[in-house]
Short mmCIF file of C-alpha atoms in Angstrom, two decimals:
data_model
loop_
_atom_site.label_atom_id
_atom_site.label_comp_id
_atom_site.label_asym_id
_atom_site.label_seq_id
_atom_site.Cartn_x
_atom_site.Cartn_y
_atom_site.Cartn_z
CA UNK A 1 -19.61 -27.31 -79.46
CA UNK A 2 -18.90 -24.87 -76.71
CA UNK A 3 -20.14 -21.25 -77.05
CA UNK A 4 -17.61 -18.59 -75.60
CA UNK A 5 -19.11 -15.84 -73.67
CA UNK A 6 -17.23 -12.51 -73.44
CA UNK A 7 -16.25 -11.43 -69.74
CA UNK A 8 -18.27 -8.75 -68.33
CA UNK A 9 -17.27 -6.55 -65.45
CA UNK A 10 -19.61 -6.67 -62.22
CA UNK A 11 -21.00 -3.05 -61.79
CA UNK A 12 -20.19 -1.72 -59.01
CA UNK A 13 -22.69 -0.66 -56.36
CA UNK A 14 -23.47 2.92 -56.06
CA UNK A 15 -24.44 3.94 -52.24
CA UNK A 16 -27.65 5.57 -53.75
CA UNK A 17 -28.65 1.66 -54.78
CA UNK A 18 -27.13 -0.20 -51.71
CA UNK A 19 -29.15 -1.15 -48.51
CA UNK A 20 -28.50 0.80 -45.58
CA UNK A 21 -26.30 -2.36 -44.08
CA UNK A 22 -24.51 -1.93 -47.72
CA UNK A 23 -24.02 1.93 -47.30
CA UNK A 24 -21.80 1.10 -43.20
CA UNK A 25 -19.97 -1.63 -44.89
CA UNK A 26 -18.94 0.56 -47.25
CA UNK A 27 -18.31 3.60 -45.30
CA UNK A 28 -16.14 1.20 -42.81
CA UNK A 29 -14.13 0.13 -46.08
CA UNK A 30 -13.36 3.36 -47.35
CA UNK A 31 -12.09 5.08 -43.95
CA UNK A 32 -9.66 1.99 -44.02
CA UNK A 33 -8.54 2.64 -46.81
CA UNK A 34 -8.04 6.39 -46.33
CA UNK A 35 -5.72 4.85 -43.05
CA UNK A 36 -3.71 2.35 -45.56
CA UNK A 37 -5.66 -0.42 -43.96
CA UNK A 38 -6.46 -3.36 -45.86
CA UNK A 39 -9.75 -4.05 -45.38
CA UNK A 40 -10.35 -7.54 -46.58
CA UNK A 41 -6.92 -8.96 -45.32
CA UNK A 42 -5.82 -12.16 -47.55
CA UNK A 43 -4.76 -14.14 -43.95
CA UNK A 44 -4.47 -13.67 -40.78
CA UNK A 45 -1.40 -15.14 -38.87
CA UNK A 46 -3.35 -17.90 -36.63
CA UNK A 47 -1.16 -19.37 -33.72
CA UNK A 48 -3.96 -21.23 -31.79
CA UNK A 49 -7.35 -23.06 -32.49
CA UNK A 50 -10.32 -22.01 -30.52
CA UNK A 51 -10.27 -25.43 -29.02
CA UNK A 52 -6.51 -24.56 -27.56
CA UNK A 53 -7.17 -21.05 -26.21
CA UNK A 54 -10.63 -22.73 -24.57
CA UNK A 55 -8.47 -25.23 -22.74
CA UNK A 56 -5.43 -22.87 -21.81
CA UNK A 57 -7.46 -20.04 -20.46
CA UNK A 58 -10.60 -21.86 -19.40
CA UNK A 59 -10.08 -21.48 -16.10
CA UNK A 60 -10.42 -17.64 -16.48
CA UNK A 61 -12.42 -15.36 -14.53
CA UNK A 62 -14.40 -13.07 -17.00
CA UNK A 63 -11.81 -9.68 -17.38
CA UNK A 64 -8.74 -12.20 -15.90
CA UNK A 65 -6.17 -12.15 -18.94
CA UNK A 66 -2.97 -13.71 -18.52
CA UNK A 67 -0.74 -11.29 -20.58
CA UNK A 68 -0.32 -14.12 -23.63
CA UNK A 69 -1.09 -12.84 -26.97
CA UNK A 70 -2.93 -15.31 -29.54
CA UNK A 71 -3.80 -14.52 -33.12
CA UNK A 72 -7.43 -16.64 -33.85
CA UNK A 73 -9.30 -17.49 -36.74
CA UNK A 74 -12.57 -18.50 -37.24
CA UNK A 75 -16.13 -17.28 -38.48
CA UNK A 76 -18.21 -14.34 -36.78
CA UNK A 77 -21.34 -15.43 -35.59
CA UNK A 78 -22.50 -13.00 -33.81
CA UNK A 79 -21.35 -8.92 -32.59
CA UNK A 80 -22.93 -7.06 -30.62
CA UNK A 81 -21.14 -3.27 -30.56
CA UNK A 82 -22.86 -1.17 -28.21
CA UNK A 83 -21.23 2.32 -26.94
CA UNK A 84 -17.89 1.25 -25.14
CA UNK A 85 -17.82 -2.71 -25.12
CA UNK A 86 -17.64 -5.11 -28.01
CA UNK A 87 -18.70 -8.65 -27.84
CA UNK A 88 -17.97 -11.01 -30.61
CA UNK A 89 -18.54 -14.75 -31.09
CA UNK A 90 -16.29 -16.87 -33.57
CA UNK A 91 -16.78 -20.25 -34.42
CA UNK A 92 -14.34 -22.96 -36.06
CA UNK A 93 -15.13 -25.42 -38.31
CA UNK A 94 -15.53 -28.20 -35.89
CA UNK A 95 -18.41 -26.09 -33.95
CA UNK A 96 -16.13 -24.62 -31.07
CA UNK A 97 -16.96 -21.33 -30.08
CA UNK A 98 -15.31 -18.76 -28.23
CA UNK A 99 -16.24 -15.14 -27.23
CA UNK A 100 -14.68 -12.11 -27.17
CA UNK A 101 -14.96 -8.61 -25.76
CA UNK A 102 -13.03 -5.75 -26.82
CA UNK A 103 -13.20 -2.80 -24.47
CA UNK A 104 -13.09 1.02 -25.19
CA UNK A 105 -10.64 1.11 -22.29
CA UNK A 106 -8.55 -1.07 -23.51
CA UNK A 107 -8.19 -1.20 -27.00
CA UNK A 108 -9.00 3.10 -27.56
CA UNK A 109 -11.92 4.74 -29.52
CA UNK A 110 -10.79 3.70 -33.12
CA UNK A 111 -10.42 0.51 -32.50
CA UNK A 112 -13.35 -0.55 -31.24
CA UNK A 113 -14.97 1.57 -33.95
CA UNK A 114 -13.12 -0.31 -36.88
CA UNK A 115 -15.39 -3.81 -34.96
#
């Protein structure tokens, strides 16, 4: 005999409750929604592995760029958002990592403040 449990909805966090790390997240969320952002996009249109873009553009000096766009996937390990640069590190699923640094010069103050 199975016993049937009714559904109950997850209560929602109130900022009062939530950790100060809880309280940005949320913050972040909400201004991208007030921008018709999605904030929690369902995929991302991915056109090279980490591996790939590693051996294409290994040969890079750092700030070189070749003028190729790439759209990458892959989890954040690590940010590191200080005042005007970015640096982010994503890893794949096989272990490859690759960094990334998003400039204030480059990609404009609300930008680099949605990182």
């Amino acid at each position: 005999m199975t016993r049937e449990h009714p559904a109950t909805p997850a209560q929602p966090i109130e900022p009062a409750d939530a950790s100060e790390q809880m309280r940005v997240r949320m913050e972040k969320r909400a201004k991208l929604l007030e921008r018709g952002m999605e904030p929690y996009p369902v995929g991302v249109e991915r056109t090279h592995t980490l591996s790939e873009i590693r051996e294409k553009s290994g040969h890079l000096e750092p700030d070189e760029t070749t003028g190729d766009i790439a759209g990458v996937s892959g989890r954040v390990v690590f940010v590191r958002n200080p005042d005007k640069l970015c640096f982010a590190t994503l890893q794949e699923g096989n272990g490859t990592r690759l960094q990334a640094m998003l400039s204030l010069a480059n990609v404009g103050e609300e930008a680099l403040a949605d990182w």
